[in-house]
Amino acid sequence: MATITTPAQQRAIEMNNLARKQRSLWGDAFWRLRRNKAAMLGLGIIITAALLAIFAPLIAPYDPIIQNTKAANADPFFAGTKYVDSNYLLGSDQLGRDILSRLIWSSRISMVVGLVPTTLVFVIGASLGMAAAFYGGWVDNLLMRFTDVIYAFPDLLFLIIIMATLRNTALGDLMGGLILMFAALAIVSWVGLARLVRGQVLSLKEKEFVEAARATGVPTRRIMVRHLFPNALAPVIVSLAFSIPGAMLAEATLSFIGIGIKPPTPTWGVMINEGFIVFAQSPWPVLLPGFCISLVMLAFTFLGDGLRDALDPRMKN
Amino acid sequence: MLKYTIRRLLLIIPTMFFVAAITFGLSRAAPGSPFDRNENRPLSQAAIDRLNRLYGIDRPIPEQFAIFIGNAVKLDFGSSLVRDTPVVEIIGRGLPVTAQLGVQALLLSLAISLPLGVISALKQNSAVDYASLFFATIGYTIPSFVIAIFLIFIFAVDLKLLPIVGWGDLRHMILPTVVLALGPAAVLTRITRASMLEAIRQDYVRTARSKGLREQVVVVGHVMKNAMIPVATIVGPVTAALITGSFIIEQIFSVPGVGRLYLVSINQRDYPVIMATTLLYAFLIMVANITVDIVYGVLDPRIKLAN
Amino acid sequence: MPELLEVKDLKTQFFTRDGVVHAVDGVSFELAAGETLGIVGESGCGKSVTALSLMRLIPNPPGKIVEGSIMFDGQDILKMDEDDVRAIRGNNIAMIFQDPMTSLNPVLTISRQISEALELHLKMDRAEARKRTVELLELVNIPSAKKRADDYPHQFSGGMRQRVMIAMALSCNPKLILADEPTTALDVTIQAQILDLLKNLGREFRTAFILITHDLGVVAGMTQRIHVMYGGQIVEKADTGELFANPKMPYTWGLLRSIPRLDESRKAKLLPIEGLPPDLIAPPPGCRFEPRCQYRREICSQQVPELRHIPNSKPDHEARCFGTQEGGWLVDTDWHKDTGSARELEAIKAEVADLPPEVKRAEAAQEEK
């Protein structure tokens, strides 16, 4: 039937509308993210924490491990009690260690604990997920059953078992328990990402442009990397953005129970654990690291939400 | 629908098997035996060896596992190595406590989050909306143990209103339940609000209004019926989070439930208890997820009839 | 005969972050009982917003009906309070929407969705409503109506879902039905069936229709009168036959020219309307169509032409064009042969050429096809 505008006209109109807000998918998302104040605030906090982490040895006034029992249990300068010691800005814990320094050094561990397992999760999960989706058949089936089992295992439970049982072995001693922590977090979390990636690739596999690439003789692996990968990326990015605080929280929880990072290495979770013992006398050794970890978690949540909103294609106009 | 359910239920068995295998392997991977590090009654090596032989801990691991599976199928999980009471009995004492804590927390979080999510969606950008977003963000980002300590400090130490440890009466139950409920409540509020906002934008809402229905009827009869479906599916993962979250809460407040038992038994290498509780938790979480899938299938006619 | 519907100077605007969108900018028309009126225009010209305004279904932020009157059955809809408007919706005026998949609630049965209005407006009880629902489904030719009434929307095909929407619209015997692109989402063969159905039902129940579409073919067979909309305004009003035989506005000429004809040679080029639709946030000071009009003169960009009767045409034929109105330079133009000034065409193309390279590349690619 006859229509008012020809296809050529419609295309011109579409293209012009697009040109009025002339951006690519990534540019568009980036611009939207920048407009999101909460996300930018979060990013700012994360960058600050990262800087603190990197320059910890230069910034922290004291060594976080050395004890000085004579100066123990001082309060932070703003507490207004008589236990304030001017040497220790945020007070000292029951072993006389400077809380401020410990907080700064803790950000190092926490950042690393957030990033390293997430990277491992990405590498393992994404490659397995892509392989499963692309090769299909028994490879896919095997992976799916495997992930079903791991999925059924409650995360925290799995972590607790791994940490508790392997903590006192040689593996657990590497780098003060960090290597084990990385491994445990990665093992428990890769499943979710693998499934996500597999789902994305499966839905993309059906799309026409894979046919087109195949028809022009592009080899299989190149199809996977060049064509499927970038399009599946958006939800993966969001998932990774939320993985980082997830890993940090898990480490803090495990350290709080006492089966996480080994003392005297400071992490916020470890500090809360130690502070819990004396908190009836003074809440500060608990509240200060608690505040730090909450702040960083909040920052990542804002950023993650912002990324999700920015990359969601449905939100276009 | 029925076929799907049965398939999911059957899948529990091999999954539990693997969970058991992994747990078994890991718990045996730790060096030493449960009788080694015992400050209360330090034992001679000979005594330790005898106990190991008695409890079969010196046998090769695959053999131990086979024995375990054989007994587990009969629901015989042996006796605790530390307390010499049947595992089933020990768990039986702790389970009602944990169950009560969990159910209370779940109900509380639903009671808070559903109305809050709906109202803040309907009155977007109002004071209620901002308050609920704030609350949801707090509950979601601050770790539960930090909130727990914070609340303990205010209510128990400072105001001396509530006890810190123990379980039994209402006063003891308030703090643990509230803290446990906060995380799930935050997540549920966000999801409910997002789901309502999504549903209210749909075309069928315009159709409903075009028929002259009152706004209240549109919201409840049309919007909420759709919006609650994604919320219902989230209840599964939320319940799983509740179950795992209860470990920490029980530890902090010394609630005599299965969670605390679990953490203690891991420290003590009390293998029978570790295995039994792990399997129990895995089972509960699987059941929770399957239940949610079934409920989802019942609620959404597009799924119900597709199978 | 008193008109069923009289719209005077309707203005609906949307207040957005980028500015105020003048979606409907001074629209006036009438409709008699039992009549079928077609409103045609391209996407964004304001026809759907007009229909939604008639039922006061414009979402309140960000939209608002800022001016005008809508006299329905003697009463001004825009002055009624909310309860009275609701009493009219679904009852005296009903609407059929474009996409039947998303316009029906997926978790409620068809029977429930139709009965709702019956129970509300006609005060039927469950049993009566149910009986009437089945009757309505049979009326729109849904097979096994009694059984299918308990089905859900996703269990129906696209065409059947649209029939359900029609049944829903007819349920309370409305005097007026607004059909917003009722066939756009359907296959061509189904389109014909649905249009036929609408026509027959309209005749049987003497319902007035406003048929909104961008498809000239759809209105040709269905309507008695047609109003052409462009840029938020009505630019031509005429009886259906008259509009096709004797159009009097360059935009309408452009539309009719761009329709491919079976009896043309295959090599003949399509004549599109060059240029782009107007920006409704900052509409031009003169005629809205002027930037794309090959017959334009200076006055066109300076003043907005009024909708006036056109010489050499039937009595109710009106158009909004200085050129075709009394004393204009297009009064005797034969639009089949005279496609306007080539120089103006070049100027329009040059303005279009100011677009960013991506747009031009896309257009070039489109040309090559």
Short mmCIF file of N, CA and C in Angstrom, two decimals, chain B residues 118-235:
data_model
loop_
_atom_site.label_atom_id
_atom_site.label_comp_id
_atom_site.label_asym_id
_atom_site.label_seq_id
_atom_site.Cartn_x
_atom_site.Cartn_y
_atom_site.Cartn_z
N VAL B 118 6.64 0.13 46.00
CA VAL B 118 5.47 0.53 45.23
C VAL B 118 5.21 2.02 45.39
N ILE B 119 5.21 2.47 46.63
CA ILE B 119 4.90 3.89 46.87
C ILE B 119 5.94 4.80 46.23
N SER B 120 7.20 4.43 46.37
CA SER B 120 8.20 5.34 45.81
C SER B 120 8.15 5.33 44.29
N ALA B 121 7.69 4.25 43.68
CA ALA B 121 7.54 4.26 42.23
C ALA B 121 6.38 5.15 41.81
N LEU B 122 5.30 5.09 42.58
CA LEU B 122 4.13 5.87 42.22
C LEU B 122 4.36 7.36 42.46
N LYS B 123 5.15 7.65 43.50
CA LYS B 123 5.41 9.06 43.77
C LYS B 123 6.88 9.34 43.51
N GLN B 124 7.26 9.19 42.24
CA GLN B 124 8.65 9.37 41.89
C GLN B 124 9.15 10.75 42.25
N ASN B 125 10.40 10.79 42.71
CA ASN B 125 11.04 12.07 43.04
C ASN B 125 10.40 12.80 44.20
N SER B 126 9.56 12.11 44.97
CA SER B 126 9.02 12.77 46.17
C SER B 126 9.94 12.47 47.34
N ALA B 127 9.56 12.98 48.51
CA ALA B 127 10.37 12.75 49.71
C ALA B 127 10.45 11.26 50.00
N VAL B 128 9.30 10.59 49.86
CA VAL B 128 9.29 9.14 50.12
C VAL B 128 10.25 8.44 49.19
N ASP B 129 10.25 8.84 47.94
CA ASP B 129 11.11 8.20 46.95
C ASP B 129 12.57 8.35 47.34
N TYR B 130 12.97 9.57 47.66
CA TYR B 130 14.37 9.78 48.01
C TYR B 130 14.74 9.03 49.27
N ALA B 131 13.81 9.03 50.24
CA ALA B 131 14.08 8.32 51.48
C ALA B 131 14.28 6.84 51.20
N SER B 132 13.43 6.28 50.38
CA SER B 132 13.54 4.84 50.16
C SER B 132 14.78 4.51 49.34
N LEU B 133 15.15 5.37 48.41
CA LEU B 133 16.38 5.13 47.66
C LEU B 133 17.58 5.20 48.59
N PHE B 134 17.54 6.17 49.49
CA PHE B 134 18.62 6.30 50.46
C PHE B 134 18.72 5.04 51.30
N PHE B 135 17.59 4.63 51.82
CA PHE B 135 17.56 3.43 52.66
C PHE B 135 18.06 2.22 51.89
N ALA B 136 17.60 2.11 50.65
CA ALA B 136 18.00 0.95 49.86
C ALA B 136 19.51 0.97 49.61
N THR B 137 20.04 2.12 49.32
CA THR B 137 21.48 2.21 49.06
C THR B 137 22.27 1.85 50.31
N ILE B 138 21.85 2.36 51.43
CA ILE B 138 22.56 2.06 52.68
C ILE B 138 22.56 0.56 52.93
N GLY B 139 21.39 -0.03 52.86
CA GLY B 139 21.28 -1.45 53.18
C GLY B 139 22.06 -2.31 52.22
N TYR B 140 22.24 -1.80 51.02
CA TYR B 140 22.88 -2.58 49.99
C TYR B 140 24.39 -2.47 50.06
N THR B 141 24.91 -1.30 50.43
CA THR B 141 26.35 -1.12 50.34
C THR B 141 27.09 -1.31 51.65
N ILE B 142 26.45 -1.00 52.76
CA ILE B 142 27.18 -1.17 54.02
C ILE B 142 27.11 -2.63 54.42
N PRO B 143 28.24 -3.23 54.69
CA PRO B 143 28.24 -4.66 55.05
C PRO B 143 27.40 -4.92 56.28
N SER B 144 26.77 -6.07 56.32
CA SER B 144 25.84 -6.34 57.40
C SER B 144 26.51 -6.32 58.76
N PHE B 145 27.75 -6.77 58.81
CA PHE B 145 28.37 -6.80 60.14
C PHE B 145 28.69 -5.39 60.63
N VAL B 146 28.90 -4.49 59.71
CA VAL B 146 29.14 -3.10 60.14
C VAL B 146 27.86 -2.51 60.71
N ILE B 147 26.76 -2.76 59.99
CA ILE B 147 25.46 -2.27 60.50
C ILE B 147 25.18 -2.91 61.85
N ALA B 148 25.48 -4.22 61.94
CA ALA B 148 25.20 -4.93 63.19
C ALA B 148 25.94 -4.26 64.35
N ILE B 149 27.23 -4.03 64.13
CA ILE B 149 28.02 -3.45 65.20
C ILE B 149 27.52 -2.05 65.55
N PHE B 150 27.18 -1.33 64.52
CA PHE B 150 26.68 0.02 64.72
C PHE B 150 25.41 0.01 65.58
N LEU B 151 24.47 -0.86 65.18
CA LEU B 151 23.22 -0.92 65.93
C LEU B 151 23.43 -1.44 67.35
N ILE B 152 24.33 -2.42 67.47
CA ILE B 152 24.62 -2.92 68.81
C ILE B 152 25.12 -1.77 69.67
N PHE B 153 26.00 -0.99 69.08
CA PHE B 153 26.55 0.11 69.86
C PHE B 153 25.48 1.06 70.33
N ILE B 154 24.55 1.39 69.44
CA ILE B 154 23.52 2.35 69.82
C ILE B 154 22.55 1.74 70.82
N PHE B 155 22.04 0.58 70.48
CA PHE B 155 20.94 0.07 71.28
C PHE B 155 21.38 -0.70 72.51
N ALA B 156 22.54 -1.36 72.40
CA ALA B 156 22.91 -2.21 73.53
C ALA B 156 23.91 -1.53 74.45
N VAL B 157 24.88 -0.88 73.85
CA VAL B 157 25.91 -0.29 74.70
C VAL B 157 25.50 1.08 75.20
N ASP B 158 25.11 1.91 74.27
CA ASP B 158 24.78 3.28 74.64
C ASP B 158 23.44 3.39 75.37
N LEU B 159 22.41 2.91 74.71
CA LEU B 159 21.07 3.08 75.28
C LEU B 159 20.70 1.94 76.22
N LYS B 160 21.48 0.89 76.15
CA LYS B 160 21.24 -0.27 77.00
C LYS B 160 19.81 -0.78 76.91
N LEU B 161 19.25 -0.73 75.73
CA LEU B 161 17.88 -1.17 75.55
C LEU B 161 17.77 -2.66 75.29
N LEU B 162 18.73 -3.14 74.47
CA LEU B 162 18.59 -4.52 74.02
C LEU B 162 19.84 -5.30 74.36
N PRO B 163 19.69 -6.60 74.56
CA PRO B 163 20.87 -7.42 74.87
C PRO B 163 21.67 -7.68 73.60
N ILE B 164 22.94 -7.98 73.78
CA ILE B 164 23.77 -8.23 72.62
C ILE B 164 23.72 -9.69 72.20
N VAL B 165 23.96 -10.54 73.15
CA VAL B 165 24.05 -11.95 72.76
C VAL B 165 22.87 -12.74 73.29
N GLY B 166 22.70 -13.88 72.66
CA GLY B 166 21.67 -14.79 73.16
C GLY B 166 20.43 -14.78 72.29
N TRP B 167 19.55 -15.64 72.66
CA TRP B 167 18.35 -15.86 71.86
C TRP B 167 17.28 -16.38 72.76
N GLY B 168 16.08 -16.07 72.47
CA GLY B 168 15.02 -16.68 73.27
C GLY B 168 13.77 -15.84 73.29
N ASP B 169 13.89 -14.62 73.71
CA ASP B 169 12.66 -13.83 73.75
C ASP B 169 12.73 -12.69 72.75
N LEU B 170 11.70 -11.91 72.72
CA LEU B 170 11.58 -10.85 71.72
C LEU B 170 12.77 -9.91 71.75
N ARG B 171 13.18 -9.52 72.95
CA ARG B 171 14.28 -8.56 73.06
C ARG B 171 15.54 -9.09 72.42
N HIS B 172 15.77 -10.38 72.55
CA HIS B 172 16.96 -10.95 71.95
C HIS B 172 16.82 -11.06 70.44
N MET B 173 15.59 -11.17 69.98
CA MET B 173 15.42 -11.44 68.56
C MET B 173 15.42 -10.20 67.69
N ILE B 174 15.17 -9.06 68.29
CA ILE B 174 15.00 -7.86 67.47
C ILE B 174 16.23 -7.52 66.64
N LEU B 175 17.36 -7.31 67.30
CA LEU B 175 18.54 -6.88 66.56
C LEU B 175 18.97 -7.86 65.47
N PRO B 176 19.14 -9.14 65.81
CA PRO B 176 19.55 -10.06 64.74
C PRO B 176 18.59 -10.06 63.57
N THR B 177 17.28 -10.07 63.85
CA THR B 177 16.32 -10.11 62.76
C THR B 177 16.39 -8.85 61.92
N VAL B 178 16.45 -7.71 62.58
CA VAL B 178 16.49 -6.46 61.83
C VAL B 178 17.73 -6.38 60.95
N VAL B 179 18.89 -6.71 61.56
CA VAL B 179 20.12 -6.61 60.77
C VAL B 179 20.09 -7.57 59.59
N LEU B 180 19.61 -8.78 59.84
CA LEU B 180 19.57 -9.76 58.75
C LEU B 180 18.61 -9.33 57.66
N ALA B 181 17.53 -8.63 58.06
CA ALA B 181 16.52 -8.25 57.07
C ALA B 181 16.95 -7.07 56.21
N LEU B 182 17.90 -6.27 56.69
CA LEU B 182 18.20 -5.03 55.99
C LEU B 182 18.72 -5.21 54.57
N GLY B 183 19.69 -6.11 54.42
CA GLY B 183 20.25 -6.31 53.08
C GLY B 183 19.18 -6.71 52.07
N PRO B 184 18.46 -7.82 52.34
CA PRO B 184 17.38 -8.21 51.44
C PRO B 184 16.34 -7.11 51.25
N ALA B 185 16.01 -6.38 52.31
CA ALA B 185 15.00 -5.34 52.16
C ALA B 185 15.48 -4.29 51.17
N ALA B 186 16.77 -3.95 51.26
CA ALA B 186 17.30 -2.94 50.35
C ALA B 186 17.19 -3.41 48.90
N VAL B 187 17.63 -4.62 48.66
CA VAL B 187 17.57 -5.15 47.29
C VAL B 187 16.14 -5.23 46.79
N LEU B 188 15.25 -5.75 47.63
CA LEU B 188 13.86 -5.90 47.21
C LEU B 188 13.20 -4.55 46.94
N THR B 189 13.55 -3.55 47.74
CA THR B 189 12.97 -2.24 47.50
C THR B 189 13.39 -1.71 46.14
N ARG B 190 14.68 -1.84 45.84
CA ARG B 190 15.14 -1.36 44.54
C ARG B 190 14.45 -2.08 43.40
N ILE B 191 14.38 -3.40 43.51
CA ILE B 191 13.78 -4.17 42.43
C ILE B 191 12.30 -3.85 42.29
N THR B 192 11.61 -3.76 43.41
CA THR B 192 10.18 -3.47 43.33
C THR B 192 9.95 -2.13 42.67
N ARG B 193 10.71 -1.15 43.09
CA ARG B 193 10.54 0.18 42.52
C ARG B 193 10.83 0.17 41.02
N ALA B 194 11.94 -0.45 40.65
CA ALA B 194 12.31 -0.48 39.23
C ALA B 194 11.25 -1.23 38.42
N SER B 195 10.77 -2.31 38.99
CA SER B 195 9.79 -3.11 38.27
C SER B 195 8.48 -2.35 38.09
N MET B 196 8.07 -1.64 39.12
CA MET B 196 6.84 -0.84 39.01
C MET B 196 7.01 0.26 37.97
N LEU B 197 8.16 0.92 38.01
CA LEU B 197 8.38 2.00 37.05
C LEU B 197 8.33 1.48 35.62
N GLU B 198 8.93 0.30 35.43
CA GLU B 198 8.93 -0.30 34.11
C GLU B 198 7.52 -0.65 33.68
N ALA B 199 6.77 -1.28 34.58
CA ALA B 199 5.43 -1.73 34.22
C ALA B 199 4.51 -0.57 33.91
N ILE B 200 4.67 0.52 34.66
CA ILE B 200 3.72 1.61 34.51
C ILE B 200 3.93 2.36 33.20
N ARG B 201 5.06 2.13 32.56
CA ARG B 201 5.33 2.79 31.29
C ARG B 201 4.75 2.03 30.11
N GLN B 202 4.27 0.83 30.35
CA GLN B 202 3.86 -0.02 29.25
C GLN B 202 2.59 0.44 28.58
N ASP B 203 2.42 0.00 27.33
CA ASP B 203 1.25 0.42 26.55
C ASP B 203 -0.05 -0.05 27.16
N TYR B 204 -0.06 -1.24 27.77
CA TYR B 204 -1.34 -1.73 28.25
C TYR B 204 -1.89 -0.89 29.39
N VAL B 205 -1.03 -0.13 30.03
CA VAL B 205 -1.52 0.79 31.07
C VAL B 205 -2.35 1.89 30.41
N ARG B 206 -1.87 2.36 29.25
CA ARG B 206 -2.62 3.38 28.53
C ARG B 206 -3.96 2.83 28.08
N THR B 207 -3.95 1.57 27.62
CA THR B 207 -5.20 0.95 27.22
C THR B 207 -6.16 0.88 28.40
N ALA B 208 -5.64 0.46 29.55
CA ALA B 208 -6.50 0.35 30.72
C ALA B 208 -7.11 1.71 31.07
N ARG B 209 -6.28 2.76 31.02
CA ARG B 209 -6.81 4.09 31.34
C ARG B 209 -7.85 4.50 30.29
N SER B 210 -7.61 4.10 29.04
CA SER B 210 -8.53 4.53 27.98
C SER B 210 -9.90 3.89 28.14
N LYS B 211 -9.97 2.85 28.98
CA LYS B 211 -11.28 2.24 29.22
C LYS B 211 -12.01 2.93 30.36
N GLY B 212 -11.38 3.92 30.94
CA GLY B 212 -12.07 4.68 31.97
C GLY B 212 -11.89 4.12 33.36
N LEU B 213 -10.95 3.19 33.57
CA LEU B 213 -10.75 2.63 34.90
C LEU B 213 -10.12 3.66 35.81
N ARG B 214 -10.48 3.56 37.09
CA ARG B 214 -9.88 4.47 38.05
C ARG B 214 -8.39 4.15 38.20
N GLU B 215 -7.64 5.18 38.54
CA GLU B 215 -6.18 5.01 38.62
C GLU B 215 -5.80 3.91 39.61
N GLN B 216 -6.55 3.81 40.70
CA GLN B 216 -6.26 2.80 41.70
C GLN B 216 -6.40 1.40 41.11
N VAL B 217 -7.47 1.21 40.33
CA VAL B 217 -7.70 -0.08 39.72
C VAL B 217 -6.60 -0.38 38.71
N VAL B 218 -6.18 0.63 37.99
CA VAL B 218 -5.12 0.44 37.00
C VAL B 218 -3.83 0.00 37.69
N VAL B 219 -3.51 0.68 38.77
CA VAL B 219 -2.25 0.38 39.45
C VAL B 219 -2.28 -1.03 40.04
N VAL B 220 -3.32 -1.34 40.77
CA VAL B 220 -3.35 -2.62 41.45
C VAL B 220 -3.64 -3.76 40.48
N GLY B 221 -4.70 -3.60 39.71
CA GLY B 221 -5.12 -4.71 38.87
C GLY B 221 -4.22 -4.93 37.67
N HIS B 222 -3.68 -3.89 37.10
CA HIS B 222 -2.90 -4.05 35.88
C HIS B 222 -1.40 -3.96 36.11
N VAL B 223 -0.99 -2.87 36.78
CA VAL B 223 0.45 -2.64 36.90
C VAL B 223 1.09 -3.62 37.86
N MET B 224 0.53 -3.71 39.07
CA MET B 224 1.20 -4.54 40.08
C MET B 224 1.23 -6.00 39.68
N LYS B 225 0.18 -6.46 39.05
CA LYS B 225 0.17 -7.86 38.65
C LYS B 225 1.37 -8.19 37.78
N ASN B 226 1.75 -7.25 36.96
CA ASN B 226 2.93 -7.46 36.13
C ASN B 226 4.22 -7.20 36.88
N ALA B 227 4.19 -6.13 37.68
CA ALA B 227 5.42 -5.72 38.32
C ALA B 227 5.91 -6.73 39.34
N MET B 228 4.98 -7.45 39.97
CA MET B 228 5.40 -8.35 41.03
C MET B 228 6.11 -9.59 40.52
N ILE B 229 5.99 -9.86 39.25
CA ILE B 229 6.61 -11.08 38.75
C ILE B 229 8.13 -11.06 38.87
N PRO B 230 8.80 -10.02 38.37
CA PRO B 230 10.26 -10.01 38.56
C PRO B 230 10.64 -10.01 40.04
N VAL B 231 9.82 -9.37 40.85
CA VAL B 231 10.11 -9.33 42.28
C VAL B 231 10.08 -10.74 42.85
N ALA B 232 9.06 -11.49 42.45
CA ALA B 232 8.94 -12.86 42.96
C ALA B 232 10.15 -13.70 42.58
N THR B 233 10.69 -13.47 41.40
CA THR B 233 11.83 -14.29 41.01
C THR B 233 13.08 -13.92 41.79
N ILE B 234 13.14 -12.70 42.27
CA ILE B 234 14.31 -12.28 43.03
C ILE B 234 14.29 -12.88 44.42
N VAL B 235 13.10 -13.24 44.88
CA VAL B 235 13.02 -13.77 46.24
C VAL B 235 13.90 -14.99 46.42
#
